Amino acid sequence: MRKNFARLAMFALALMLVLSACGGTPAATEAPVVDATEAPAMTEAPAVATEAPAAEQFVFGLLMVGPYNDNGWSQAHYEAGLYLEEKLGAKMVYLDKVNPADRPGTTPDQLAEELVAQGAKLVIFNSDDMKDASTTFAKANPDVFVIMASGDQVWPEGNIYEEIPNLTNIMGRMEYGKMMAGCAAALTTDTGKIGYLGPLINDETRRLASSAYLGAKHCWEQAGNDPAGLEFKVTWIGFWFNIPGVTLDPVQVSNDFYTTGYDVVISGIDNPVNLGEAQKLMSEGTPSYGVAYDYVAACDAAPEVCIGVPYFNWGPEYLKAISSAQDGTWESQFIWASPDWADINNPDTSTVGFVNGPALSEDAAAAVDAFADELAGGLNLFAGPLNFQDGTPYLADGEEATDQQIWYLSQLLEGMEGLSASE
Amino acid sequence: MLKGRLGAVLFQLIALVLALGFVSLILISAGASPMEAFKNMFTGSFGSMRKFAEVLVTFVPLLLVTAGLLITFSAGLWNIGVEGQIVLGAITTAGVLRVFVDSTLPPALIITLAILGGMIGGALWASLAGLLKTFGGVNEIFGGLGLNFVSTALTLYLIFGPWKRDGVASMSGTEPFPDHFSLPQVPELRISLWALGIAVVGIVFVYFILQGTYFGLKLKAVGKNFRAAYLLGIPTWQYSMYSFLICGALAGAAGAMQVTAVYHRLIPSISSGYGYLGLMVAMLINYQAIWAVPVALFFAALNIGSIQLPIVMKLDSSLAGVLQGVLVLFVLLMEGARQKFVKKA
């Protein structure tokens, strides 16, 4: 009896494992057929790296923390990779879902070496989560160029500066994009309550959430509203996207926001799952709007509730970096690229952009555009007097924040609800 | 002929062919060439010294877990809680390293203490499942599963709470330990011969216990027939507890390897699922220690080789998991078929 039960249990367990593994399989999609046939040839010729013929195609690698089609952070990188392929005639080799939950037992530096084995001479690490691994990899592979997006290891004025000649940090000044997002939210909310779907807590996420708040506050007050009537609350889920059982569920967090009077939720995580929830609640009669993040076309997921998306356009800076690697002018640098204020949505020049969403009213859209023009004209919201969340002074009256003060923002700002650090 | 050992091997070969055929069908339905996929998985795991080293990195914890499970299986116990025992091993190891982070003691000593700590942590966690079974009447499958969830919760609590990185609240993991807290690695490769040595010692130890000692014999007696063993004077519940402790210590060592040789910090998924994978290896080898090394190596190779699938063929790498699971299912099915066949004949 006991034995039968045990056998049954084992069978069930094995079945469970198979099924859970099967769950992921259909993702095998949209394979560029060319890659499948070309790539194995590269593996079998390890010598290719050294005795490269002159006209050889430049191969670069891309490691993405989330799925390449996440409608957010990773997809923006994937599209940038396609842009590079087109502009440079280069070839991309990539691996997505590079995180310990999706690829157990592996580390990003190990996976980067798999891309090098496919011929990559430059590897892009696309996540803060891979910062340590990118350093390890760059030091272990001094002849491979490394771009670490969103990091600050090679910022001479930064807090963790290290000299790593083959590594460059690239980030966009998303503060501006987030300010516009906050502005759009403030001009859309009826309740004056804005929710911010935060990922994990660190310097980057604190400064971006705070930027959204500053933009919201600015536009709220410009529109003649009572400053005290604005509520801005941040809820952190614990990682860049949902990991079941590990993070808070961002869909649930969005739902909590929408059903407690926060009629606009700004996504700060790697994908716009708040839009899906907004769409559902809107159809049930709860006014719910959302701001997406990271990827230019993210609003397409739910246009009827999407009021805008601040996004990264990694192509132009990556193009410069790869070109410099190709022609021998590579320099290790820290790049924190501003939007191209002449046209923030120019795909060839602007690293940061903002698109008004279909759900944004015409008046609000005009006001957001005017706000963007003001920012382009030099309006600085990181200017005093500003206090930290706990009331201690951040910037004195008339003081403008330095890059370091913005990058390493140590707390949320006064007026924001939510944790500044883990308790 | 089909009754003997040869027959068993024949049926297992049929199972392997069926499993490969099944996975091939999945591949064909996804529009991919099975041959190419298998070839990529092979070159991805044995194609170069570096890749083989990565396979060994996976092989080490998997072998330790499998070794531990052979002990509990011999005692007739389904120690599904092994996953949590790995986690607790990792937590304890990280805890010990944290204590000594500013110490001037020789790193070798600290690492040794940390690994021993991990083994004790894993053993104690396993003893909980044992106590629940012995004194609480909770089947070890359910007790173990429950404890697995608790161990995950504990990891998350530590990472997000007391052990968080300065100024950061992230599920990414704790601050990496300094380099001198890592087991020394082979230059240019990620594998540590120390880790490999520990894993080999683990399986040899288990093989020796099961094949060459009265202790092992009694353990098997308890596993084969609990009541008869009791009547013959074997202290049965004590032997169950011993087996939990040994398995927990080996799983804890696997967790310690994950911290000192792979991740160098605590992360939420520190066990990498090796507990469940180890259960599959143990089932596949029908609890014979001698087969643990090749089969664990094969499973590790599948894990590492499958990374090539998304890179080269844009296929999902969970295919390796499908193959592993299907293989176990078919082996179990064919074993059942063989027994029926033998009875009839």
mmCIF file with all atom_site columns, C-alpha atoms in Angstrom, chain A residues 2-179:
data_model
loop_
_atom_site.group_PDB
_atom_site.id
_atom_site.type_symbol
_atom_site.label_atom_id
_atom_site.label_alt_id
_atom_site.label_comp_id
_atom_site.label_asym_id
_atom_site.label_entity_id
_atom_site.label_seq_id
_atom_site.pdbx_PDB_ins_code
_atom_site.Cartn_x
_atom_site.Cartn_y
_atom_site.Cartn_z
_atom_site.occupancy
_atom_site.B_iso_or_equiv
_atom_site.pdbx_formal_charge
_atom_site.auth_seq_id
_atom_site.auth_comp_id
_atom_site.auth_asym_id
_atom_site.auth_atom_id
_atom_site.pdbx_PDB_model_num
ATOM 1   C CA . ARG A 1 2   ? 2.641  2.390  1.140   1.00 0.00 ? 2   ARG A CA 1
ATOM 2   C CA . LYS A 1 3   ? 4.841  1.502  -1.768  1.00 0.00 ? 3   LYS A CA 1
ATOM 3   C CA . ASN A 1 4   ? 2.044  2.107  -4.226  1.00 0.00 ? 4   ASN A CA 1
ATOM 4   C CA . PHE A 1 5   ? 1.338  5.452  -2.712  1.00 0.00 ? 5   PHE A CA 1
ATOM 5   C CA . ALA A 1 6   ? 4.972  6.405  -2.893  1.00 0.00 ? 6   ALA A CA 1
ATOM 6   C CA . ARG A 1 7   ? 5.216  5.292  -6.476  1.00 0.00 ? 7   ARG A CA 1
ATOM 7   C CA . LEU A 1 8   ? 2.153  7.314  -7.328  1.00 0.00 ? 8   LEU A CA 1
ATOM 8   C CA . ALA A 1 9   ? 3.627  10.347 -5.600  1.00 0.00 ? 9   ALA A CA 1
ATOM 9   C CA . MET A 1 10  ? 6.860  10.017 -7.521  1.00 0.00 ? 10  MET A CA 1
ATOM 10  C CA . PHE A 1 11  ? 4.989  9.643  -10.750 1.00 0.00 ? 11  PHE A CA 1
ATOM 11  C CA . ALA A 1 12  ? 2.996  12.754 -9.967  1.00 0.00 ? 12  ALA A CA 1
ATOM 12  C CA . LEU A 1 13  ? 6.166  14.620 -9.123  1.00 0.00 ? 13  LEU A CA 1
ATOM 13  C CA . ALA A 1 14  ? 7.858  13.617 -12.332 1.00 0.00 ? 14  ALA A CA 1
ATOM 14  C CA . LEU A 1 15  ? 4.749  14.558 -14.285 1.00 0.00 ? 15  LEU A CA 1
ATOM 15  C CA . MET A 1 16  ? 4.673  17.911 -12.535 1.00 0.00 ? 16  MET A CA 1
ATOM 16  C CA . LEU A 1 17  ? 8.280  18.568 -13.457 1.00 0.00 ? 17  LEU A CA 1
ATOM 17  C CA . VAL A 1 18  ? 7.636  17.704 -17.066 1.00 0.00 ? 18  VAL A CA 1
ATOM 18  C CA . LEU A 1 19  ? 4.565  19.872 -17.259 1.00 0.00 ? 19  LEU A CA 1
ATOM 19  C CA . SER A 1 20  ? 6.231  22.824 -15.602 1.00 0.00 ? 20  SER A CA 1
ATOM 20  C CA . ALA A 1 21  ? 9.096  22.516 -18.021 1.00 0.00 ? 21  ALA A CA 1
ATOM 21  C CA . CYS A 1 22  ? 6.676  22.225 -20.945 1.00 0.00 ? 22  CYS A CA 1
ATOM 22  C CA . GLY A 1 23  ? 5.086  25.483 -19.924 1.00 0.00 ? 23  GLY A CA 1
ATOM 23  C CA . GLY A 1 24  ? 7.978  27.435 -21.299 1.00 0.00 ? 24  GLY A CA 1
ATOM 24  C CA . THR A 1 25  ? 8.545  25.592 -24.527 1.00 0.00 ? 25  THR A CA 1
ATOM 25  C CA . PRO A 1 26  ? 6.106  27.284 -26.871 1.00 0.00 ? 26  PRO A CA 1
ATOM 26  C CA . ALA A 1 27  ? 8.163  30.458 -26.460 1.00 0.00 ? 27  ALA A CA 1
ATOM 27  C CA . ALA A 1 28  ? 10.320 29.094 -29.225 1.00 0.00 ? 28  ALA A CA 1
ATOM 28  C CA . THR A 1 29  ? 9.186  31.601 -31.756 1.00 0.00 ? 29  THR A CA 1
ATOM 29  C CA . GLU A 1 30  ? 10.067 34.014 -34.467 1.00 0.00 ? 30  GLU A CA 1
ATOM 30  C CA . ALA A 1 31  ? 13.411 32.418 -34.965 1.00 0.00 ? 31  ALA A CA 1
ATOM 31  C CA . PRO A 1 32  ? 15.335 34.399 -37.506 1.00 0.00 ? 32  PRO A CA 1
ATOM 32  C CA . VAL A 1 33  ? 16.084 31.432 -39.708 1.00 0.00 ? 33  VAL A CA 1
ATOM 33  C CA . VAL A 1 34  ? 19.428 32.810 -40.748 1.00 0.00 ? 34  VAL A CA 1
ATOM 34  C CA . ASP A 1 35  ? 20.775 32.643 -37.222 1.00 0.00 ? 35  ASP A CA 1
ATOM 35  C CA . ALA A 1 36  ? 19.889 29.016 -36.775 1.00 0.00 ? 36  ALA A CA 1
ATOM 36  C CA . THR A 1 37  ? 21.878 27.972 -39.779 1.00 0.00 ? 37  THR A CA 1
ATOM 37  C CA . GLU A 1 38  ? 24.795 30.325 -39.449 1.00 0.00 ? 38  GLU A CA 1
ATOM 38  C CA . ALA A 1 39  ? 25.528 30.095 -35.788 1.00 0.00 ? 39  ALA A CA 1
ATOM 39  C CA . PRO A 1 40  ? 26.609 26.456 -35.479 1.00 0.00 ? 40  PRO A CA 1
ATOM 40  C CA . ALA A 1 41  ? 29.242 27.095 -38.073 1.00 0.00 ? 41  ALA A CA 1
ATOM 41  C CA . MET A 1 42  ? 30.716 29.691 -35.763 1.00 0.00 ? 42  MET A CA 1
ATOM 42  C CA . THR A 1 43  ? 30.873 27.300 -32.821 1.00 0.00 ? 43  THR A CA 1
ATOM 43  C CA . GLU A 1 44  ? 32.807 24.724 -34.694 1.00 0.00 ? 44  GLU A CA 1
ATOM 44  C CA . ALA A 1 45  ? 35.467 27.210 -35.618 1.00 0.00 ? 45  ALA A CA 1
ATOM 45  C CA . PRO A 1 46  ? 36.811 28.538 -32.340 1.00 0.00 ? 46  PRO A CA 1
ATOM 46  C CA . ALA A 1 47  ? 39.766 29.906 -34.224 1.00 0.00 ? 47  ALA A CA 1
ATOM 47  C CA . VAL A 1 48  ? 37.487 32.416 -35.862 1.00 0.00 ? 48  VAL A CA 1
ATOM 48  C CA . ALA A 1 49  ? 38.143 34.986 -33.153 1.00 0.00 ? 49  ALA A CA 1
ATOM 49  C CA . THR A 1 50  ? 41.838 35.142 -33.870 1.00 0.00 ? 50  THR A CA 1
ATOM 50  C CA . GLU A 1 51  ? 42.196 34.636 -37.584 1.00 0.00 ? 51  GLU A CA 1
ATOM 51  C CA . ALA A 1 52  ? 39.272 36.767 -38.636 1.00 0.00 ? 52  ALA A CA 1
ATOM 52  C CA . PRO A 1 53  ? 39.104 37.648 -42.292 1.00 0.00 ? 53  PRO A CA 1
ATOM 53  C CA . ALA A 1 54  ? 39.044 41.389 -42.892 1.00 0.00 ? 54  ALA A CA 1
ATOM 54  C CA . ALA A 1 55  ? 35.493 41.553 -44.135 1.00 0.00 ? 55  ALA A CA 1
ATOM 55  C CA . GLU A 1 56  ? 34.120 39.532 -41.267 1.00 0.00 ? 56  GLU A CA 1
ATOM 56  C CA . GLN A 1 57  ? 30.812 40.537 -39.815 1.00 0.00 ? 57  GLN A CA 1
ATOM 57  C CA . PHE A 1 58  ? 31.028 42.114 -36.387 1.00 0.00 ? 58  PHE A CA 1
ATOM 58  C CA . VAL A 1 59  ? 29.218 40.001 -33.826 1.00 0.00 ? 59  VAL A CA 1
ATOM 59  C CA . PHE A 1 60  ? 27.911 41.468 -30.610 1.00 0.00 ? 60  PHE A CA 1
ATOM 60  C CA . GLY A 1 61  ? 26.153 39.762 -27.751 1.00 0.00 ? 61  GLY A CA 1
ATOM 61  C CA . LEU A 1 62  ? 23.196 40.901 -25.690 1.00 0.00 ? 62  LEU A CA 1
ATOM 62  C CA . LEU A 1 63  ? 22.171 39.499 -22.331 1.00 0.00 ? 63  LEU A CA 1
ATOM 63  C CA . MET A 1 64  ? 18.669 40.496 -21.274 1.00 0.00 ? 64  MET A CA 1
ATOM 64  C CA . VAL A 1 65  ? 17.318 40.081 -17.774 1.00 0.00 ? 65  VAL A CA 1
ATOM 65  C CA . GLY A 1 66  ? 13.737 39.536 -18.943 1.00 0.00 ? 66  GLY A CA 1
ATOM 66  C CA . PRO A 1 67  ? 12.065 38.038 -22.015 1.00 0.00 ? 67  PRO A CA 1
ATOM 67  C CA . TYR A 1 68  ? 13.102 39.703 -25.275 1.00 0.00 ? 68  TYR A CA 1
ATOM 68  C CA . ASN A 1 69  ? 9.440  40.461 -25.960 1.00 0.00 ? 69  ASN A CA 1
ATOM 69  C CA . ASP A 1 70  ? 8.518  41.831 -22.529 1.00 0.00 ? 70  ASP A CA 1
ATOM 70  C CA . ASN A 1 71  ? 7.006  45.018 -23.953 1.00 0.00 ? 71  ASN A CA 1
ATOM 71  C CA . GLY A 1 72  ? 9.435  46.890 -21.714 1.00 0.00 ? 72  GLY A CA 1
ATOM 72  C CA . TRP A 1 73  ? 13.055 47.111 -20.639 1.00 0.00 ? 73  TRP A CA 1
ATOM 73  C CA . SER A 1 74  ? 14.409 44.026 -22.360 1.00 0.00 ? 74  SER A CA 1
ATOM 74  C CA . GLN A 1 75  ? 12.438 44.518 -25.547 1.00 0.00 ? 75  GLN A CA 1
ATOM 75  C CA . ALA A 1 76  ? 13.850 48.044 -25.828 1.00 0.00 ? 76  ALA A CA 1
ATOM 76  C CA . HIS A 1 77  ? 17.296 46.456 -25.775 1.00 0.00 ? 77  HIS A CA 1
ATOM 77  C CA . TYR A 1 78  ? 16.333 43.783 -28.260 1.00 0.00 ? 78  TYR A CA 1
ATOM 78  C CA . GLU A 1 79  ? 15.010 46.412 -30.667 1.00 0.00 ? 79  GLU A CA 1
ATOM 79  C CA . ALA A 1 80  ? 18.242 48.362 -30.212 1.00 0.00 ? 80  ALA A CA 1
ATOM 80  C CA . GLY A 1 81  ? 20.083 45.191 -31.170 1.00 0.00 ? 81  GLY A CA 1
ATOM 81  C CA . LEU A 1 82  ? 18.054 44.943 -34.373 1.00 0.00 ? 82  LEU A CA 1
ATOM 82  C CA . TYR A 1 83  ? 18.823 48.606 -35.012 1.00 0.00 ? 83  TYR A CA 1
ATOM 83  C CA . LEU A 1 84  ? 22.542 47.888 -34.674 1.00 0.00 ? 84  LEU A CA 1
ATOM 84  C CA . GLU A 1 85  ? 22.286 44.926 -37.026 1.00 0.00 ? 85  GLU A CA 1
ATOM 85  C CA . GLU A 1 86  ? 20.660 47.166 -39.580 1.00 0.00 ? 86  GLU A CA 1
ATOM 86  C CA . LYS A 1 87  ? 22.954 50.166 -39.172 1.00 0.00 ? 87  LYS A CA 1
ATOM 87  C CA . LEU A 1 88  ? 26.237 48.298 -38.891 1.00 0.00 ? 88  LEU A CA 1
ATOM 88  C CA . GLY A 1 89  ? 25.542 45.130 -40.791 1.00 0.00 ? 89  GLY A CA 1
ATOM 89  C CA . ALA A 1 90  ? 26.566 43.500 -37.538 1.00 0.00 ? 90  ALA A CA 1
ATOM 90  C CA . LYS A 1 91  ? 25.136 40.303 -36.182 1.00 0.00 ? 91  LYS A CA 1
ATOM 91  C CA . MET A 1 92  ? 23.498 39.955 -32.799 1.00 0.00 ? 92  MET A CA 1
ATOM 92  C CA . VAL A 1 93  ? 23.661 36.871 -30.627 1.00 0.00 ? 93  VAL A CA 1
ATOM 93  C CA . TYR A 1 94  ? 21.487 37.112 -27.581 1.00 0.00 ? 94  TYR A CA 1
ATOM 94  C CA . LEU A 1 95  ? 20.113 35.353 -24.584 1.00 0.00 ? 95  LEU A CA 1
ATOM 95  C CA . ASP A 1 96  ? 17.082 36.547 -22.682 1.00 0.00 ? 96  ASP A CA 1
ATOM 96  C CA . LYS A 1 97  ? 15.652 35.688 -19.258 1.00 0.00 ? 97  LYS A CA 1
ATOM 97  C CA . VAL A 1 98  ? 19.119 35.935 -17.762 1.00 0.00 ? 98  VAL A CA 1
ATOM 98  C CA . ASN A 1 99  ? 18.236 35.764 -14.088 1.00 0.00 ? 99  ASN A CA 1
ATOM 99  C CA . PRO A 1 100 ? 18.673 33.041 -11.492 1.00 0.00 ? 100 PRO A CA 1
ATOM 100 C CA . ALA A 1 101 ? 14.961 32.235 -11.394 1.00 0.00 ? 101 ALA A CA 1
ATOM 101 C CA . ASP A 1 102 ? 14.705 31.526 -15.125 1.00 0.00 ? 102 ASP A CA 1
ATOM 102 C CA . ARG A 1 103 ? 18.179 30.079 -15.639 1.00 0.00 ? 103 ARG A CA 1
ATOM 103 C CA . PRO A 1 104 ? 18.957 28.237 -12.425 1.00 0.00 ? 104 PRO A CA 1
ATOM 104 C CA . GLY A 1 105 ? 22.530 27.311 -11.797 1.00 0.00 ? 105 GLY A CA 1
ATOM 105 C CA . THR A 1 106 ? 23.987 29.852 -14.193 1.00 0.00 ? 106 THR A CA 1
ATOM 106 C CA . THR A 1 107 ? 25.598 33.250 -13.736 1.00 0.00 ? 107 THR A CA 1
ATOM 107 C CA . PRO A 1 108 ? 25.512 36.135 -16.226 1.00 0.00 ? 108 PRO A CA 1
ATOM 108 C CA . ASP A 1 109 ? 29.285 36.090 -16.694 1.00 0.00 ? 109 ASP A CA 1
ATOM 109 C CA . GLN A 1 110 ? 29.094 32.405 -17.604 1.00 0.00 ? 110 GLN A CA 1
ATOM 110 C CA . LEU A 1 111 ? 26.299 33.090 -20.087 1.00 0.00 ? 111 LEU A CA 1
ATOM 111 C CA . ALA A 1 112 ? 28.247 35.996 -21.561 1.00 0.00 ? 112 ALA A CA 1
ATOM 112 C CA . GLU A 1 113 ? 31.024 33.546 -22.319 1.00 0.00 ? 113 GLU A CA 1
ATOM 113 C CA . GLU A 1 114 ? 28.519 31.458 -24.263 1.00 0.00 ? 114 GLU A CA 1
ATOM 114 C CA . LEU A 1 115 ? 27.892 34.506 -26.436 1.00 0.00 ? 115 LEU A CA 1
ATOM 115 C CA . VAL A 1 116 ? 31.619 35.000 -26.888 1.00 0.00 ? 116 VAL A CA 1
ATOM 116 C CA . ALA A 1 117 ? 31.816 31.376 -27.979 1.00 0.00 ? 117 ALA A CA 1
ATOM 117 C CA . GLN A 1 118 ? 29.345 32.352 -30.703 1.00 0.00 ? 118 GLN A CA 1
ATOM 118 C CA . GLY A 1 119 ? 31.775 34.973 -31.903 1.00 0.00 ? 119 GLY A CA 1
ATOM 119 C CA . ALA A 1 120 ? 30.703 38.028 -29.909 1.00 0.00 ? 120 ALA A CA 1
ATOM 120 C CA . LYS A 1 121 ? 33.464 40.609 -29.538 1.00 0.00 ? 121 LYS A CA 1
ATOM 121 C CA . LEU A 1 122 ? 31.321 42.913 -27.471 1.00 0.00 ? 122 LEU A CA 1
ATOM 122 C CA . VAL A 1 123 ? 28.731 41.957 -24.889 1.00 0.00 ? 123 VAL A CA 1
ATOM 123 C CA . ILE A 1 124 ? 25.931 44.127 -23.551 1.00 0.00 ? 124 ILE A CA 1
ATOM 124 C CA . PHE A 1 125 ? 24.738 43.367 -20.023 1.00 0.00 ? 125 PHE A CA 1
ATOM 125 C CA . ASN A 1 126 ? 21.328 44.953 -19.815 1.00 0.00 ? 126 ASN A CA 1
ATOM 126 C CA . SER A 1 127 ? 20.494 44.899 -16.145 1.00 0.00 ? 127 SER A CA 1
ATOM 127 C CA . ASP A 1 128 ? 21.475 46.351 -12.832 1.00 0.00 ? 128 ASP A CA 1
ATOM 128 C CA . ASP A 1 129 ? 21.111 42.782 -11.608 1.00 0.00 ? 129 ASP A CA 1
ATOM 129 C CA . MET A 1 130 ? 24.178 41.850 -13.691 1.00 0.00 ? 130 MET A CA 1
ATOM 130 C CA . LYS A 1 131 ? 26.437 44.646 -12.486 1.00 0.00 ? 131 LYS A CA 1
ATOM 131 C CA . ASP A 1 132 ? 28.764 42.487 -10.401 1.00 0.00 ? 132 ASP A CA 1
ATOM 132 C CA . ALA A 1 133 ? 28.801 39.801 -13.083 1.00 0.00 ? 133 ALA A CA 1
ATOM 133 C CA . SER A 1 134 ? 29.691 42.350 -15.782 1.00 0.00 ? 134 SER A CA 1
ATOM 134 C CA . THR A 1 135 ? 32.698 43.459 -13.748 1.00 0.00 ? 135 THR A CA 1
ATOM 135 C CA . THR A 1 136 ? 33.793 39.859 -13.240 1.00 0.00 ? 136 THR A CA 1
ATOM 136 C CA . PHE A 1 137 ? 33.359 39.107 -16.907 1.00 0.00 ? 137 PHE A CA 1
ATOM 137 C CA . ALA A 1 138 ? 35.131 42.249 -18.119 1.00 0.00 ? 138 ALA A CA 1
ATOM 138 C CA . LYS A 1 139 ? 38.130 41.559 -15.930 1.00 0.00 ? 139 LYS A CA 1
ATOM 139 C CA . ALA A 1 140 ? 38.303 37.908 -16.971 1.00 0.00 ? 140 ALA A CA 1
ATOM 140 C CA . ASN A 1 141 ? 37.966 38.766 -20.668 1.00 0.00 ? 141 ASN A CA 1
ATOM 141 C CA . PRO A 1 142 ? 40.040 41.887 -21.252 1.00 0.00 ? 142 PRO A CA 1
ATOM 142 C CA . ASP A 1 143 ? 39.864 41.448 -25.025 1.00 0.00 ? 143 ASP A CA 1
ATOM 143 C CA . VAL A 1 144 ? 36.072 41.530 -25.124 1.00 0.00 ? 144 VAL A CA 1
ATOM 144 C CA . PHE A 1 145 ? 34.305 44.892 -24.987 1.00 0.00 ? 145 PHE A CA 1
ATOM 145 C CA . VAL A 1 146 ? 31.583 45.212 -22.405 1.00 0.00 ? 146 VAL A CA 1
ATOM 146 C CA . ILE A 1 147 ? 28.666 47.593 -22.177 1.00 0.00 ? 147 ILE A CA 1
ATOM 147 C CA . MET A 1 148 ? 26.936 47.585 -18.824 1.00 0.00 ? 148 MET A CA 1
ATOM 148 C CA . ALA A 1 149 ? 23.648 49.414 -19.141 1.00 0.00 ? 149 ALA A CA 1
ATOM 149 C CA . SER A 1 150 ? 22.427 51.417 -16.146 1.00 0.00 ? 150 SER A CA 1
ATOM 150 C CA . GLY A 1 151 ? 25.607 50.837 -14.128 1.00 0.00 ? 151 GLY A CA 1
ATOM 151 C CA . ASP A 1 152 ? 28.215 53.220 -12.763 1.00 0.00 ? 152 ASP A CA 1
ATOM 152 C CA . GLN A 1 153 ? 31.348 51.123 -12.212 1.00 0.00 ? 153 GLN A CA 1
ATOM 153 C CA . VAL A 1 154 ? 33.506 53.276 -14.495 1.00 0.00 ? 154 VAL A CA 1
ATOM 154 C CA . TRP A 1 155 ? 32.178 56.694 -13.485 1.00 0.00 ? 155 TRP A CA 1
ATOM 155 C CA . PRO A 1 156 ? 35.287 58.444 -12.135 1.00 0.00 ? 156 PRO A CA 1
ATOM 156 C CA . GLU A 1 157 ? 33.099 60.763 -10.061 1.00 0.00 ? 157 GLU A CA 1
ATOM 157 C CA . GLY A 1 158 ? 30.917 57.885 -8.919  1.00 0.00 ? 158 GLY A CA 1
ATOM 158 C CA . ASN A 1 159 ? 30.881 56.043 -5.631  1.00 0.00 ? 159 ASN A CA 1
ATOM 159 C CA . ILE A 1 160 ? 32.154 52.683 -6.813  1.00 0.00 ? 160 ILE A CA 1
ATOM 160 C CA . TYR A 1 161 ? 34.642 53.715 -9.484  1.00 0.00 ? 161 TYR A CA 1
ATOM 161 C CA . GLU A 1 162 ? 36.954 51.041 -10.789 1.00 0.00 ? 162 GLU A CA 1
ATOM 162 C CA . GLU A 1 163 ? 39.245 51.230 -13.755 1.00 0.00 ? 163 GLU A CA 1
ATOM 163 C CA . ILE A 1 164 ? 38.018 48.618 -16.217 1.00 0.00 ? 164 ILE A CA 1
ATOM 164 C CA . PRO A 1 165 ? 39.395 49.600 -19.642 1.00 0.00 ? 165 PRO A CA 1
ATOM 165 C CA . ASN A 1 166 ? 37.114 47.333 -21.670 1.00 0.00 ? 166 ASN A CA 1
ATOM 166 C CA . LEU A 1 167 ? 33.896 48.334 -19.919 1.00 0.00 ? 167 LEU A CA 1
ATOM 167 C CA . THR A 1 168 ? 31.589 51.255 -20.630 1.00 0.00 ? 168 THR A CA 1
ATOM 168 C CA . ASN A 1 169 ? 28.480 52.265 -18.703 1.00 0.00 ? 169 ASN A CA 1
ATOM 169 C CA . ILE A 1 170 ? 25.536 53.605 -20.646 1.00 0.00 ? 170 ILE A CA 1
ATOM 170 C CA . MET A 1 171 ? 22.351 55.004 -19.191 1.00 0.00 ? 171 MET A CA 1
ATOM 171 C CA . GLY A 1 172 ? 19.792 57.528 -20.361 1.00 0.00 ? 172 GLY A CA 1
ATOM 172 C CA . ARG A 1 173 ? 18.619 60.483 -18.339 1.00 0.00 ? 173 ARG A CA 1
ATOM 173 C CA . MET A 1 174 ? 15.258 58.913 -17.774 1.00 0.00 ? 174 MET A CA 1
ATOM 174 C CA . GLU A 1 175 ? 14.611 61.482 -15.050 1.00 0.00 ? 175 GLU A CA 1
ATOM 175 C CA . TYR A 1 176 ? 13.185 63.685 -17.787 1.00 0.00 ? 176 TYR A CA 1
ATOM 176 C CA . GLY A 1 177 ? 11.005 60.921 -19.153 1.00 0.00 ? 177 GLY A CA 1
ATOM 177 C CA . LYS A 1 178 ? 9.721  60.126 -15.680 1.00 0.00 ? 178 LYS A CA 1
ATOM 178 C CA . MET A 1 179 ? 8.957  63.798 -15.073 1.00 0.00 ? 179 MET A CA 1
#
